[in-house]
Amino acid sequence: MAELKIYFDNASTTPVDKRVLEDMLPYFSEHFGNPSSLHDYGDMSHSALDDARSKVAALIGAGDEEIYFTSCGSESNNFALWGIARALKGKGMHIISSTIEHQSIINPLKEMKKEGWDITQIGVDSYGSVDPDDIKKAIKKDTVLISVMHANNEVGTVQMIEEISKIARDNEIAFHSDGVAAAGIIPVDINKLGVDAYSFSSQQMYGPKGAAALYLRKGTRIKPLILGGTQERGRRAGTENMPAIVGFARACELAKDELNKNLKNITVLRDELISGIMEKIKNVKLNGHPTRRIPGSAHMSFEFIEGESILLMLNMKGVFTASGSSCASQALKSSYVLTEMGLSPTLAQGSISFSLGKFNTIEDVKKTLEVLPPIVERLRNMSPIYKEE
Amino acid sequence: MAELKIYFDNASTTPVDKRVLEDMLPYFSEHFGNPSSLHDYGDMSHSALDDARSKVAALIGAGDEEIYFTSCGSESNNFALWGIARALKGKGMHIISSTIEHQSIINPLKEMKKEGWDITQIGVDSYGSVDPDDIKKAIKKDTVLISVMHANNEVGTVQMIEEISKIARDNEIAFHSDGVAAAGIIPVDINKLGVDAYSFSSQQMYGPKGAAALYLRKGTRIKPLILGGTQERGRRAGTENMPAIVGFARACELAKDELNKNLKNITVLRDELISGIMEKIKNVKLNGHPTRRIPGSAHMSFEFIEGESILLMLNMKGVFTASGSSCASQALKSSYVLTEMGLSPTLAQGSISFSLGKFNTIEDVKKTLEVLPPIVERLRNMSPIYKEE
């Protein structure tokens, strides 16, 4: 591995904060009890579970009893979509979503279509933004569910959730939002957002993998995805992953306490990176919304060359980035999010996502601004479609 | 908490072996990459994932590509049931199972019934054993799936899986077995068992919570429960819980290496406990199969008194046991497993499960044999239905 290690792939997953890991450690071999057990070991875990639920709820301003723990963001999204849709099937079978959702929404929707559900997927503008008016127009008599993500995991655009939420409420339609790329990173007040269901995850906010949550507004109907024991009030069976849940809770607490500080610092670094790239390299485009965006996101398209190649050459220099969504990156296809935003296939192919996090420094940005321009130049010189101006 | 700490609830969950935790630690904050990422951090995780899959596969003699990681045993069971049933729906809608399965089989079956599936649940004998002939007789033209657990989590009875498997194969019916209470505890050779799908879990074999697996014989058709990214060859979306998976793999390795030693030691302790109880206390019944049983299981019914009360008084003395399945124990109902075995409701109510594990010692057994008899005596003296002989 290269000497430098600059991690600019925080949208994909974040390292666990040492303070989080410290809180988790006792729950592996000492306080290891099953929260459902009636003895002291069970009781200890049960109390820790209650405490964790409060902390996770507090991050988004929810009631404790509105938080359901799951194993990951993808499970939360599947749980919300399938669960709410199946619970409301008697009312209607039309669902509205967008074309730039995470795959854990896009792919269940495809499967639902096969099962007879009527799915409308709203397109986005060139910034990757869903127009709430388009949602309004798509509503049918039998629309039972709307699902639009809070922030996009690739380009960082933040959607107008409050506006969509109002439309959903006015039409008595359940509204779910995938908040995996937003919660813990930008302020989330669940009552201000007004959604009925909200997915968020630990591993995007310096908590461990293996824990996530689905917020469900009190009274929201849902069918479980995983049936069995009485865990999570009968809505998600399976022994609770206590170390991960305790870690998730601590991560939520830290994210809440340090949100403003992180938001400010990361934004400064990101803007430094973007302006540095724009200054040093020609024919570059910044993707995503200019203002309505999450702080860490710098998604750029470099004309005439392949994002994949930039990524691999940056990797050789010890700078770790992404092209496309990490969940699909093994596929080496260009991102459907960028295509939906109207980027030409070649520009989409030439894209790299730098996603900054709280552990990045100004040194990381400076070093990247040193190593990136020669990589782009070298690749362009090898490109058959590039002609220097 | 009492000074003594004797953990006899290993069927519910086990503490993480220190050697397992040690292997997991680097994967939280150092090797934290998403296995789907294309940079070095992703690559490291990807290699660790491959390595873990081999170790987990080796425990049961499976091929690496036949192992699918999930978040817990309940998820594996739901995945197997729903997934195989939905994939084979075109062939038929009849499913055969037993009445003493874990709730993560029983409750999905209830839901499937509501959705129009035809479900036959085979009863058991007084030892909690399913007669393979009963399975054979229940087969209909449109039977597509059989699901019978390997070992029962409450009474420890091991089912005749090879015999059932042969029947399933002869009739070209997919066969799933829930091995959560068996794998890592008794020898499991998946090809000898002959099943098409097999659930097993980390937290029952001194691995961490948050990781489990579904074995799927090559060619077995299944639909995913959690859709999204391309993880687990498209059959289980969601970022892999790397620390837990690495820990699960190490737990499988240790379980394999130390299986015979543990099996012998635990059986000796259990037999010591059972004979000690039988000797010191009258009107006690040992539940489960006399020989076909997992080594750690000592499930006993104490006449005239409540198991719940024994559990709570043992807890005060620092001896941690279970009554009923831990997944349902908060409900304080008598176990359906015992009722199905034909125990009278009062005898079922008077039951306690001592489940021994590899960290238990002969001291644990001796101390328990000191504290238990006076507890039973005291409770019986308070019982209106007890009359000393």
Short mmCIF file of N, CA, C and O in Angstrom, two decimals, chain B residues 155-212:
data_model
loop_
_atom_site.label_atom_id
_atom_site.label_comp_id
_atom_site.label_asym_id
_atom_site.label_seq_id
_atom_site.Cartn_x
_atom_site.Cartn_y
_atom_site.Cartn_z
N VAL B 155 -35.06 -27.81 24.05
CA VAL B 155 -34.84 -29.10 24.72
C VAL B 155 -33.65 -29.87 24.16
O VAL B 155 -33.27 -30.91 24.68
N GLY B 156 -33.06 -29.37 23.08
CA GLY B 156 -31.81 -29.95 22.59
C GLY B 156 -31.93 -31.20 21.73
O GLY B 156 -30.92 -31.75 21.29
N THR B 157 -33.16 -31.65 21.45
CA THR B 157 -33.34 -32.85 20.64
C THR B 157 -32.82 -32.65 19.21
O THR B 157 -33.12 -31.63 18.58
N VAL B 158 -32.03 -33.61 18.75
CA VAL B 158 -31.50 -33.56 17.39
C VAL B 158 -32.40 -34.38 16.48
O VAL B 158 -32.72 -35.53 16.78
N GLN B 159 -32.84 -33.75 15.40
CA GLN B 159 -33.78 -34.43 14.48
C GLN B 159 -33.05 -35.35 13.51
O GLN B 159 -31.84 -35.21 13.29
N MET B 160 -33.79 -36.25 12.92
CA MET B 160 -33.21 -37.22 11.98
C MET B 160 -33.14 -36.59 10.58
O MET B 160 -33.87 -36.99 9.65
N ILE B 161 -32.25 -35.65 10.45
CA ILE B 161 -32.16 -34.82 9.23
C ILE B 161 -31.79 -35.66 8.00
O ILE B 161 -32.35 -35.46 6.92
N GLU B 162 -30.88 -36.58 8.16
CA GLU B 162 -30.46 -37.38 6.99
C GLU B 162 -31.63 -38.15 6.40
O GLU B 162 -31.78 -38.24 5.17
N GLU B 163 -32.47 -38.70 7.29
CA GLU B 163 -33.62 -39.48 6.83
C GLU B 163 -34.64 -38.57 6.12
O GLU B 163 -35.17 -38.92 5.06
N ILE B 164 -34.88 -37.42 6.72
CA ILE B 164 -35.84 -36.48 6.11
C ILE B 164 -35.30 -35.99 4.76
O ILE B 164 -36.03 -35.84 3.78
N SER B 165 -34.01 -35.77 4.76
CA SER B 165 -33.34 -35.29 3.56
C SER B 165 -33.51 -36.27 2.40
O SER B 165 -33.75 -35.87 1.25
N LYS B 166 -33.41 -37.54 2.71
CA LYS B 166 -33.55 -38.57 1.68
C LYS B 166 -34.97 -38.53 1.09
O LYS B 166 -35.15 -38.60 -0.13
N ILE B 167 -35.93 -38.38 1.99
CA ILE B 167 -37.33 -38.30 1.55
C ILE B 167 -37.53 -37.09 0.64
O ILE B 167 -38.17 -37.17 -0.41
N ALA B 168 -36.96 -35.96 1.05
CA ALA B 168 -37.09 -34.73 0.26
C ALA B 168 -36.47 -34.94 -1.12
O ALA B 168 -37.08 -34.59 -2.15
N ARG B 169 -35.28 -35.51 -1.13
CA ARG B 169 -34.58 -35.73 -2.40
C ARG B 169 -35.36 -36.67 -3.31
O ARG B 169 -35.52 -36.40 -4.51
N ASP B 170 -35.86 -37.75 -2.73
CA ASP B 170 -36.62 -38.72 -3.53
C ASP B 170 -37.85 -38.09 -4.17
O ASP B 170 -38.32 -38.54 -5.21
N ASN B 171 -38.38 -37.07 -3.49
CA ASN B 171 -39.60 -36.44 -4.00
C ASN B 171 -39.33 -35.09 -4.66
O ASN B 171 -40.26 -34.34 -4.96
N GLU B 172 -38.04 -34.80 -4.86
CA GLU B 172 -37.63 -33.53 -5.51
C GLU B 172 -38.23 -32.30 -4.85
O GLU B 172 -38.78 -31.41 -5.51
N ILE B 173 -38.13 -32.30 -3.52
CA ILE B 173 -38.63 -31.17 -2.74
C ILE B 173 -37.44 -30.50 -2.08
O ILE B 173 -36.56 -31.17 -1.54
N ALA B 174 -37.40 -29.16 -2.10
CA ALA B 174 -36.30 -28.43 -1.45
C ALA B 174 -36.40 -28.64 0.06
O ALA B 174 -37.49 -28.66 0.63
N PHE B 175 -35.25 -28.81 0.71
CA PHE B 175 -35.24 -29.08 2.15
C PHE B 175 -34.32 -28.10 2.87
O PHE B 175 -33.12 -28.04 2.61
N HIS B 176 -34.91 -27.33 3.77
CA HIS B 176 -34.16 -26.39 4.61
C HIS B 176 -34.13 -26.89 6.04
O HIS B 176 -35.13 -27.40 6.54
N SER B 177 -32.98 -26.72 6.71
CA SER B 177 -32.91 -27.05 8.12
C SER B 177 -32.30 -25.87 8.89
O SER B 177 -31.32 -25.27 8.46
N ASP B 178 -32.93 -25.53 10.01
CA ASP B 178 -32.42 -24.48 10.89
C ASP B 178 -31.38 -25.12 11.81
O ASP B 178 -31.73 -25.86 12.72
N GLY B 179 -30.12 -24.80 11.55
CA GLY B 179 -29.03 -25.42 12.31
C GLY B 179 -28.44 -24.52 13.38
O GLY B 179 -27.33 -24.78 13.87
N VAL B 180 -29.16 -23.46 13.75
CA VAL B 180 -28.61 -22.47 14.68
C VAL B 180 -28.18 -23.11 16.01
O VAL B 180 -27.15 -22.75 16.57
N ALA B 181 -28.96 -24.08 16.49
CA ALA B 181 -28.63 -24.71 17.77
C ALA B 181 -27.65 -25.89 17.62
O ALA B 181 -27.28 -26.51 18.60
N ALA B 182 -27.26 -26.17 16.38
CA ALA B 182 -26.42 -27.35 16.14
C ALA B 182 -25.02 -27.02 15.63
O ALA B 182 -24.02 -27.53 16.14
N ALA B 183 -24.93 -26.15 14.63
CA ALA B 183 -23.64 -25.89 13.98
C ALA B 183 -22.63 -25.32 14.97
O ALA B 183 -22.93 -24.42 15.74
N GLY B 184 -21.44 -25.88 14.95
CA GLY B 184 -20.38 -25.43 15.87
C GLY B 184 -20.44 -26.16 17.20
O GLY B 184 -19.54 -26.05 18.02
N ILE B 185 -21.53 -26.92 17.41
CA ILE B 185 -21.75 -27.59 18.70
C ILE B 185 -21.68 -29.10 18.52
O ILE B 185 -21.07 -29.81 19.31
N ILE B 186 -22.33 -29.61 17.48
CA ILE B 186 -22.18 -31.02 17.10
C ILE B 186 -21.61 -31.04 15.67
O ILE B 186 -21.71 -30.04 14.96
N PRO B 187 -21.02 -32.16 15.26
CA PRO B 187 -20.44 -32.19 13.91
C PRO B 187 -21.53 -31.99 12.85
O PRO B 187 -22.61 -32.57 12.98
N VAL B 188 -21.25 -31.16 11.88
CA VAL B 188 -22.18 -30.94 10.77
C VAL B 188 -21.43 -31.15 9.46
O VAL B 188 -20.52 -30.39 9.14
N ASP B 189 -21.81 -32.18 8.74
CA ASP B 189 -21.28 -32.40 7.39
C ASP B 189 -22.45 -32.21 6.44
O ASP B 189 -23.35 -33.05 6.34
N ILE B 190 -22.43 -31.08 5.78
CA ILE B 190 -23.61 -30.65 5.02
C ILE B 190 -23.96 -31.63 3.90
O ILE B 190 -25.14 -31.81 3.58
N ASN B 191 -22.95 -32.31 3.36
CA ASN B 191 -23.24 -33.25 2.29
C ASN B 191 -23.81 -34.55 2.83
O ASN B 191 -24.66 -35.18 2.19
N LYS B 192 -23.38 -34.92 4.03
CA LYS B 192 -23.95 -36.09 4.68
C LYS B 192 -25.41 -35.78 5.08
O LYS B 192 -26.30 -36.61 4.90
N LEU B 193 -25.61 -34.58 5.62
CA LEU B 193 -26.98 -34.18 5.99
C LEU B 193 -27.87 -34.15 4.76
O LEU B 193 -29.05 -34.48 4.82
N GLY B 194 -27.30 -33.69 3.66
CA GLY B 194 -28.02 -33.71 2.38
C GLY B 194 -29.08 -32.63 2.20
O GLY B 194 -29.92 -32.72 1.32
N VAL B 195 -29.03 -31.59 3.04
CA VAL B 195 -30.03 -30.52 2.92
C VAL B 195 -29.68 -29.58 1.76
O VAL B 195 -28.56 -29.55 1.29
N ASP B 196 -30.68 -28.81 1.33
CA ASP B 196 -30.45 -27.82 0.27
C ASP B 196 -30.15 -26.46 0.86
O ASP B 196 -29.53 -25.62 0.22
N ALA B 197 -30.63 -26.21 2.08
CA ALA B 197 -30.41 -24.91 2.72
C ALA B 197 -30.26 -25.16 4.22
O ALA B 197 -30.91 -26.05 4.78
N TYR B 198 -29.39 -24.37 4.85
CA TYR B 198 -29.07 -24.60 6.26
C TYR B 198 -28.72 -23.27 6.91
O TYR B 198 -27.82 -22.57 6.44
N SER B 199 -29.43 -22.90 7.96
CA SER B 199 -29.16 -21.65 8.68
C SER B 199 -28.23 -21.92 9.84
O SER B 199 -28.43 -22.88 10.58
N PHE B 200 -27.25 -21.06 10.05
CA PHE B 200 -26.45 -21.14 11.27
C PHE B 200 -25.92 -19.78 11.65
O PHE B 200 -25.87 -18.87 10.82
N SER B 201 -25.54 -19.65 12.91
CA SER B 201 -25.31 -18.32 13.45
C SER B 201 -24.06 -18.24 14.31
O SER B 201 -23.65 -19.23 14.94
N SER B 202 -23.46 -17.09 14.33
CA SER B 202 -22.21 -16.83 15.06
C SER B 202 -22.40 -16.78 16.57
O SER B 202 -21.59 -17.31 17.33
N GLN B 203 -23.46 -16.14 17.03
CA GLN B 203 -23.62 -15.84 18.45
C GLN B 203 -23.95 -17.07 19.30
O GLN B 203 -24.08 -16.96 20.51
N GLN B 204 -24.15 -18.21 18.65
CA GLN B 204 -24.39 -19.44 19.42
C GLN B 204 -23.10 -20.25 19.54
O GLN B 204 -23.09 -21.29 20.17
N MET B 205 -22.02 -19.76 18.91
CA MET B 205 -20.76 -20.51 18.95
C MET B 205 -19.58 -19.62 19.31
O MET B 205 -18.51 -19.73 18.73
N TYR B 206 -19.81 -18.71 20.27
CA TYR B 206 -18.75 -17.86 20.82
C TYR B 206 -18.22 -16.84 19.81
O TYR B 206 -17.14 -16.29 19.98
N GLY B 207 -19.01 -16.59 18.77
CA GLY B 207 -18.73 -15.51 17.84
C GLY B 207 -19.59 -14.32 18.20
O GLY B 207 -20.44 -14.41 19.10
N PRO B 208 -19.39 -13.20 17.51
CA PRO B 208 -20.17 -12.00 17.82
C PRO B 208 -21.61 -12.08 17.32
O PRO B 208 -21.90 -12.83 16.39
N LYS B 209 -22.48 -11.31 17.90
CA LYS B 209 -23.80 -11.09 17.33
C LYS B 209 -23.63 -10.29 16.03
O LYS B 209 -22.62 -9.65 15.83
N GLY B 210 -24.62 -10.35 15.15
CA GLY B 210 -24.57 -9.54 13.93
C GLY B 210 -24.07 -10.27 12.70
O GLY B 210 -23.98 -9.68 11.63
N ALA B 211 -23.72 -11.56 12.85
CA ALA B 211 -23.32 -12.34 11.68
C ALA B 211 -23.94 -13.73 11.76
O ALA B 211 -24.01 -14.33 12.83
N ALA B 212 -24.41 -14.20 10.64
CA ALA B 212 -24.96 -15.55 10.51
C ALA B 212 -24.82 -15.91 9.04
O ALA B 212 -24.32 -15.11 8.24
#
